[in-house]
PDB file of C-alpha atoms in Angstrom:
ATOM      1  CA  UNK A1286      53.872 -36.505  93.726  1.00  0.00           C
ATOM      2  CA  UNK A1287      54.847 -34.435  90.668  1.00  0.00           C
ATOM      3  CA  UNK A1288      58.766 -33.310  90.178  1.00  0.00           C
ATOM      4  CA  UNK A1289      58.979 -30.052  90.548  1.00  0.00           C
ATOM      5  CA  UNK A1290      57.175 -30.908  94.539  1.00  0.00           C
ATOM      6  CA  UNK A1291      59.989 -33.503  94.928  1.00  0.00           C
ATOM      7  CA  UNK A1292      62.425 -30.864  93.891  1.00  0.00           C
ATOM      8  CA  UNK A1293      60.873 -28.353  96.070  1.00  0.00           C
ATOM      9  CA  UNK A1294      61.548 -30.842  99.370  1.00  0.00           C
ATOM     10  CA  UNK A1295      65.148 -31.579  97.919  1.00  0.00           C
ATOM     11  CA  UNK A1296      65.568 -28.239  98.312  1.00  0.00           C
ATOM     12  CA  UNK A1297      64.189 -27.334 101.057  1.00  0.00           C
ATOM     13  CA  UNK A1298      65.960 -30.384 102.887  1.00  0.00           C
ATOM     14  CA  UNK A1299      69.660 -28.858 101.400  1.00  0.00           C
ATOM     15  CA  UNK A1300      69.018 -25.357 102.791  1.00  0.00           C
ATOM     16  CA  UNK A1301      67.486 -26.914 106.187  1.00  0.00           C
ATOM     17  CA  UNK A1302      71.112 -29.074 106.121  1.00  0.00           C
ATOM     18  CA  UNK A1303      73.411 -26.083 105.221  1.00  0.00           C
ATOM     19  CA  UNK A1304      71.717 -23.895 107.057  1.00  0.00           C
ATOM     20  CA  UNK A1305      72.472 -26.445 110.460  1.00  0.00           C
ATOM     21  CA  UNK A1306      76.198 -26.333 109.312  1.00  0.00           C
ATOM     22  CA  UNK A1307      76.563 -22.686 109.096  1.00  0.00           C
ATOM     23  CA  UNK A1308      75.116 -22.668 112.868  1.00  0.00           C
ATOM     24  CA  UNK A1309      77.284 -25.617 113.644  1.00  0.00           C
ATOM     25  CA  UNK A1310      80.438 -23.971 112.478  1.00  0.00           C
ATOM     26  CA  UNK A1311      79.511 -20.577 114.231  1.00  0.00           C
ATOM     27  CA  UNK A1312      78.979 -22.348 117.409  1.00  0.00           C
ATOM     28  CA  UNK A1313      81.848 -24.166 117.070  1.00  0.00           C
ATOM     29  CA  UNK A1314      84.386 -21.102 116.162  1.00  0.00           C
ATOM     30  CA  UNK A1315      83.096 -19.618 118.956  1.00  0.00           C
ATOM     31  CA  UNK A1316      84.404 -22.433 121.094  1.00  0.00           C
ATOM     32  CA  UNK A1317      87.669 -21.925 119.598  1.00  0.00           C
ATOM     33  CA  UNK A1318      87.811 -18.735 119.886  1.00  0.00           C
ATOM     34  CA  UNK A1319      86.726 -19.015 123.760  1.00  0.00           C
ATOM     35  CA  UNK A1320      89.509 -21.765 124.003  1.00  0.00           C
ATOM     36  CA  UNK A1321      92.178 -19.863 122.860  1.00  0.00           C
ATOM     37  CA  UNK A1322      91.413 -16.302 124.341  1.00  0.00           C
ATOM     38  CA  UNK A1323      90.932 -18.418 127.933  1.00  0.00           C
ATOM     39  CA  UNK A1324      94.385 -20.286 126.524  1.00  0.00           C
ATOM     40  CA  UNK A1325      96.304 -16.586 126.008  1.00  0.00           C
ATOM     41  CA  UNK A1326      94.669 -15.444 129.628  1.00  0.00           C
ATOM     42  CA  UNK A1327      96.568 -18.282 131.364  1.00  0.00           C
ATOM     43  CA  UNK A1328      99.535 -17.560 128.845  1.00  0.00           C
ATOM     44  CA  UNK A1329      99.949 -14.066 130.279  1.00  0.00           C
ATOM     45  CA  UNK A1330      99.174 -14.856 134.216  1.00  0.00           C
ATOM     46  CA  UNK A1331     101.791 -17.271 133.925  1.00  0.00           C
ATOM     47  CA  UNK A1332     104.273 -14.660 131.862  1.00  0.00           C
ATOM     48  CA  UNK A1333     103.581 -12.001 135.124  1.00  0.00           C
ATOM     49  CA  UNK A1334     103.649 -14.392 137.698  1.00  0.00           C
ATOM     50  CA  UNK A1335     107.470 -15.583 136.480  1.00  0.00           C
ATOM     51  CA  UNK A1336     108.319 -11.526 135.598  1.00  0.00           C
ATOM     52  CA  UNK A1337     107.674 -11.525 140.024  1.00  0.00           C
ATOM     53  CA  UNK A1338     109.867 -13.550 141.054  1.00  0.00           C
ATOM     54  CA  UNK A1339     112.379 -11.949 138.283  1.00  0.00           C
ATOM     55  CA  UNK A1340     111.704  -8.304 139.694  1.00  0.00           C
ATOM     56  CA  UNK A1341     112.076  -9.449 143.413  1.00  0.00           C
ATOM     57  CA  UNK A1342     115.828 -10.902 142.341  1.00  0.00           C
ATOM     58  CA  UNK A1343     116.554  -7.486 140.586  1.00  0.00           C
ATOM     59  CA  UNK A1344     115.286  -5.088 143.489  1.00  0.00           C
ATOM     60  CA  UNK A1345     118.286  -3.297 144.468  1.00  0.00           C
ATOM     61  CA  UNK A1346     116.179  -3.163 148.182  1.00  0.00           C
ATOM     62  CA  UNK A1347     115.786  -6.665 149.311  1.00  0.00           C
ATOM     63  CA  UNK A1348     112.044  -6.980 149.959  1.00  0.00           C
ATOM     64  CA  UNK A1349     110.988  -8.908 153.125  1.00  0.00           C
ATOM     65  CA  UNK A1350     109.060 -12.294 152.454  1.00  0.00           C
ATOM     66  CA  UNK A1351     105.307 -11.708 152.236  1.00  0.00           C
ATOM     67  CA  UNK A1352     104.913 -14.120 155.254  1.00  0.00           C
ATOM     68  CA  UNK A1353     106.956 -12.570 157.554  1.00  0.00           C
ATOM     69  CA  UNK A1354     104.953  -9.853 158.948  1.00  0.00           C
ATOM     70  CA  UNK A1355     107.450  -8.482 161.595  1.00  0.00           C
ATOM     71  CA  UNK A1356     109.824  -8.106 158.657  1.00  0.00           C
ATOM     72  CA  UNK A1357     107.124  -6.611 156.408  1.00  0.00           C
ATOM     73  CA  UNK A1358     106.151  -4.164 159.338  1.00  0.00           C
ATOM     74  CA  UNK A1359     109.807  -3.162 159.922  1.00  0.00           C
ATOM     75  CA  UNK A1360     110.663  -2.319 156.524  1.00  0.00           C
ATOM     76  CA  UNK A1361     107.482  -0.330 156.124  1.00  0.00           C
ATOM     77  CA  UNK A1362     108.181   1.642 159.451  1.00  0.00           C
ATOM     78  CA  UNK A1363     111.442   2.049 157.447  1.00  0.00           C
ATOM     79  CA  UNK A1364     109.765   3.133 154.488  1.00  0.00           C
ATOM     80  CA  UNK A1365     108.151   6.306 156.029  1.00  0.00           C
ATOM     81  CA  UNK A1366     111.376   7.818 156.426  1.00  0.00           C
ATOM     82  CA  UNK A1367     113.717   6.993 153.860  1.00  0.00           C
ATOM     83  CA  UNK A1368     112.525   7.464 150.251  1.00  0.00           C
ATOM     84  CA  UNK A1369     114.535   4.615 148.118  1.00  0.00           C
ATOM     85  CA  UNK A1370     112.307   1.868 150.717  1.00  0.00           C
ATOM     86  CA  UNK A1371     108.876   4.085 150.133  1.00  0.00           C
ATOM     87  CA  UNK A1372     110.163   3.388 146.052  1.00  0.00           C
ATOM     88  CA  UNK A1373     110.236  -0.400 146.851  1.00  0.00           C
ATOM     89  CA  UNK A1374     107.282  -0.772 148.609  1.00  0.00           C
ATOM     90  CA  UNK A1375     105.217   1.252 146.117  1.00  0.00           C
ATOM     91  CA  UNK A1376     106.653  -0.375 143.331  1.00  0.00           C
ATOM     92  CA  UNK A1377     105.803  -4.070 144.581  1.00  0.00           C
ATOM     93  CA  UNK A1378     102.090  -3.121 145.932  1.00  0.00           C
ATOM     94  CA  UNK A1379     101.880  -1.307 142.419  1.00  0.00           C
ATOM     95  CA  UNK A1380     102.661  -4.340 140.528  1.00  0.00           C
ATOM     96  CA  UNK A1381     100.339  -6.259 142.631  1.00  0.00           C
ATOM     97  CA  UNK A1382      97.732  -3.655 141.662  1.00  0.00           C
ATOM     98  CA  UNK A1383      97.867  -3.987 138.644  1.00  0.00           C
ATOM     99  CA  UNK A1384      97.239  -7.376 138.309  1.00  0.00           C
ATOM    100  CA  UNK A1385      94.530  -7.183 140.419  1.00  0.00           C
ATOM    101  CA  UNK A1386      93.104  -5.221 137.514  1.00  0.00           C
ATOM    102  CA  UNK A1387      93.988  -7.373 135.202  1.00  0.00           C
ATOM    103  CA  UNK A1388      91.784 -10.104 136.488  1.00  0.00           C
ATOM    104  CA  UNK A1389      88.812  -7.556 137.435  1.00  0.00           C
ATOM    105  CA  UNK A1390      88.961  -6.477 133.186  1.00  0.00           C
ATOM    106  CA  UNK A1391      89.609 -10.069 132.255  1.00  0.00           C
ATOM    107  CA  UNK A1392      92.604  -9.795 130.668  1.00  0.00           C
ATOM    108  CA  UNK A1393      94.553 -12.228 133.354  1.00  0.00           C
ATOM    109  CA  UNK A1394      93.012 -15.688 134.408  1.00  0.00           C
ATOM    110  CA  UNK A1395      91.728 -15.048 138.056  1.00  0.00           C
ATOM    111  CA  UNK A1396      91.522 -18.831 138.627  1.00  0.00           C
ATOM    112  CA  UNK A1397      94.928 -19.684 137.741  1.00  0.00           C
ATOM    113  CA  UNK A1398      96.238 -16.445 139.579  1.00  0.00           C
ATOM    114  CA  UNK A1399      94.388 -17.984 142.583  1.00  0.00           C
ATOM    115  CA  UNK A1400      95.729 -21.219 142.356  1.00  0.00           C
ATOM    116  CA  UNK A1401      99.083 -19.800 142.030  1.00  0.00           C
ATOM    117  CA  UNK A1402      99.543 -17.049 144.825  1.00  0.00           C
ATOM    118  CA  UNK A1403      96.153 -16.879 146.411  1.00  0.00           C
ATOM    119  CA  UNK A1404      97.294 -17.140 149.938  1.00  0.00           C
ATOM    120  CA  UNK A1405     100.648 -14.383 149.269  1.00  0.00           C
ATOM    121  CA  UNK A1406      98.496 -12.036 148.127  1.00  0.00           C
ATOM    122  CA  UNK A1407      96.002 -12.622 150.708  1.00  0.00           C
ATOM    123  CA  UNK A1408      99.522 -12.202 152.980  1.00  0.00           C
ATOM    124  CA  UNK A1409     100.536  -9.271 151.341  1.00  0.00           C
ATOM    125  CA  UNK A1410      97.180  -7.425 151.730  1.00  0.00           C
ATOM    126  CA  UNK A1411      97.132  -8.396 155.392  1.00  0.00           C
ATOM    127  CA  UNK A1412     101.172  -7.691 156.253  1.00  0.00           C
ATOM    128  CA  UNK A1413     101.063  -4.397 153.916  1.00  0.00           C
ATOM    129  CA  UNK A1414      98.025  -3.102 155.669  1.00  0.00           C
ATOM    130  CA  UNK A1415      99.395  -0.654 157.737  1.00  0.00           C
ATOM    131  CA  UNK A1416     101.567   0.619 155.082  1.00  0.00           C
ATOM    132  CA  UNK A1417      98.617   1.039 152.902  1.00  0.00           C
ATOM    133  CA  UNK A1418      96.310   2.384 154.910  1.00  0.00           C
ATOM    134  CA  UNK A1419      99.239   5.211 156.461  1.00  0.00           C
ATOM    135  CA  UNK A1420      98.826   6.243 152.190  1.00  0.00           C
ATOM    136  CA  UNK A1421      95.497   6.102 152.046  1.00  0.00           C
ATOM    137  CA  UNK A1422      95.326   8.449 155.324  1.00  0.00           C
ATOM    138  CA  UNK A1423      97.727  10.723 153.728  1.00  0.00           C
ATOM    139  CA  UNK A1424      95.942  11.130 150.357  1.00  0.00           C
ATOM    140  CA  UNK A1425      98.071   9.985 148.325  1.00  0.00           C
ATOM    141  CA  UNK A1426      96.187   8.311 146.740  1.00  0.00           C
ATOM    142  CA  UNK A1427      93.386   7.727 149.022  1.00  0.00           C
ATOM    143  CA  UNK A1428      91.991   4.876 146.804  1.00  0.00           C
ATOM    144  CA  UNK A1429      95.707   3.169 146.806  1.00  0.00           C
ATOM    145  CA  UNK A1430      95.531  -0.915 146.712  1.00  0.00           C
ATOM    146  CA  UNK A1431      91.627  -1.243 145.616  1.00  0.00           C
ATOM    147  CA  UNK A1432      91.852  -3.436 143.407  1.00  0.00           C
ATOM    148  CA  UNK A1433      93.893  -5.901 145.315  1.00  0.00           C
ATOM    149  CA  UNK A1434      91.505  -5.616 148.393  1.00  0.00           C
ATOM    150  CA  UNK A1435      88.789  -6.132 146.032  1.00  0.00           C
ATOM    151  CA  UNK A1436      90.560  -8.899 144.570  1.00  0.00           C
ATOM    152  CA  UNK A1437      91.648 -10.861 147.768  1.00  0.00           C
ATOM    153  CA  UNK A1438      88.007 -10.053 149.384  1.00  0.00           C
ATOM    154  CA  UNK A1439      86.067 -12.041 146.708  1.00  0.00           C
ATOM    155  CA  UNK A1440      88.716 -15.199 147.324  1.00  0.00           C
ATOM    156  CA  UNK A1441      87.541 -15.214 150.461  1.00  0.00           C
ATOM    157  CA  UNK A1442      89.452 -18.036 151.847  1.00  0.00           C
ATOM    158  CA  UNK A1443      91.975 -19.079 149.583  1.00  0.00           C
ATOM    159  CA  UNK A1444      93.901 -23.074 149.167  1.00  0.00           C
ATOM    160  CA  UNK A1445      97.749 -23.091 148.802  1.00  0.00           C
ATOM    161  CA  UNK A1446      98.715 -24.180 145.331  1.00  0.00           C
ATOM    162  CA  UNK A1447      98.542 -28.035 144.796  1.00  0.00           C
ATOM    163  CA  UNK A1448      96.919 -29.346 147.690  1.00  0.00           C
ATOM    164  CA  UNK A1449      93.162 -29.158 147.316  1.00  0.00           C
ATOM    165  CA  UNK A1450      92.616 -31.285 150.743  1.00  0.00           C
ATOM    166  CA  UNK A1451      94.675 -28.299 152.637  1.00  0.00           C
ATOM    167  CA  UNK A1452      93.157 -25.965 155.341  1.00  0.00           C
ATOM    168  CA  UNK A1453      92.403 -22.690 153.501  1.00  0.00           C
ATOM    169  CA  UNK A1454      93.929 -19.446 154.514  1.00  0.00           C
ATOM    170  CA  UNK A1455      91.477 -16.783 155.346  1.00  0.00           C
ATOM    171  CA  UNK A1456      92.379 -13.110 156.125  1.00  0.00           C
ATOM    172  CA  UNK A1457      90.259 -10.898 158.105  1.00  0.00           C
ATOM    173  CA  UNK A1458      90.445  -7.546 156.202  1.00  0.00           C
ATOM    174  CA  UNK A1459      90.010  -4.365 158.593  1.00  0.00           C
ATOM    175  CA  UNK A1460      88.249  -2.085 156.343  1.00  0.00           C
ATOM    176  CA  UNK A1461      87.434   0.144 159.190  1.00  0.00           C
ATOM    177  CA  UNK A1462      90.802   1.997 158.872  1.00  0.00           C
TER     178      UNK A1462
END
């Protein structure tokens, strides 16, 4: 074989090698990049999941527990009539809301929001229901907790946080209303 052949394969073998590593690096900044944005997602659920529990201490209207449904349907009833309960009530399903839509436009980690108050929201769809649907009846707006009803629907049944082996929570949603 005569040099400049051997010098042709040399070459040929380099730009077959760097050409590997520039696909090598590109798949592998991708990972990091994928690491870190997933990272920042879980960042941020966990930043708005502690900013809940800091707005239900600052309420100046104590808002029932999520679980308690009697208390949850009297302060709604309560809420038709006087103004500064309709304020609370909106205010909390808002917030809700809008992390629903979070996790629909990826910008909050739906897994980790699941894992962490799957079966409350599913609780606070089902024990707000009448509330919302007396809104949506009235217009006001008439597309008013979508998001979270879309949310909680493709959960389907939903495990309490930390126990894996529980029975799951599943809410019937009456969508007929």
């Amino acid at each position: 074989m005569d040099p400049t052949a051997i010098a042709t394969w040399v070459l040929a073998i380099i730009t077959l090698l760097s050409a590997g590593f520039v696909v090598w690096q590109l798949i592998d900044g991708t990972r990091a990049r994928v690491e870190q944005t997933t990272f920042l997602r879980r960042q941020e659920t966990l930043r708005l999941y502690s900013a809940t529990q800091d707005s239900r201490r600052t309420s100046k209207i104590g808002l029932p527990r999520d679980s308690d449904s009697e208390a949850v349907a009297a302060f709604t009833e309560t809420a038709r009539t006087d103004e500064d309960y309709r304020l609370a009530v909106r205010d909390y399903l808002n917030y809700w809301e809008s992390i629903a839509t979070g996790v629909r436009f990826g910008v909050l980690d739906g897994g980790m929001l699941r894992a962490l108050v799957g079966p409350r929201l599913a609780s606070i769809l089902k024990n707000y229901r009448a509330h919302i649907d007396w809104i949506r009846a009235e217009g006001k707006p008439s597309n008013f907790m979508i998001e979270l009803e879309n949310l909680v629907q493709d959960w389907g049944e939903v495990e309490p946080l930390g126990r894996a082996d529980a029975p799951t929570t599943t809410v019937a949603l009456d969508t007929q209303s």
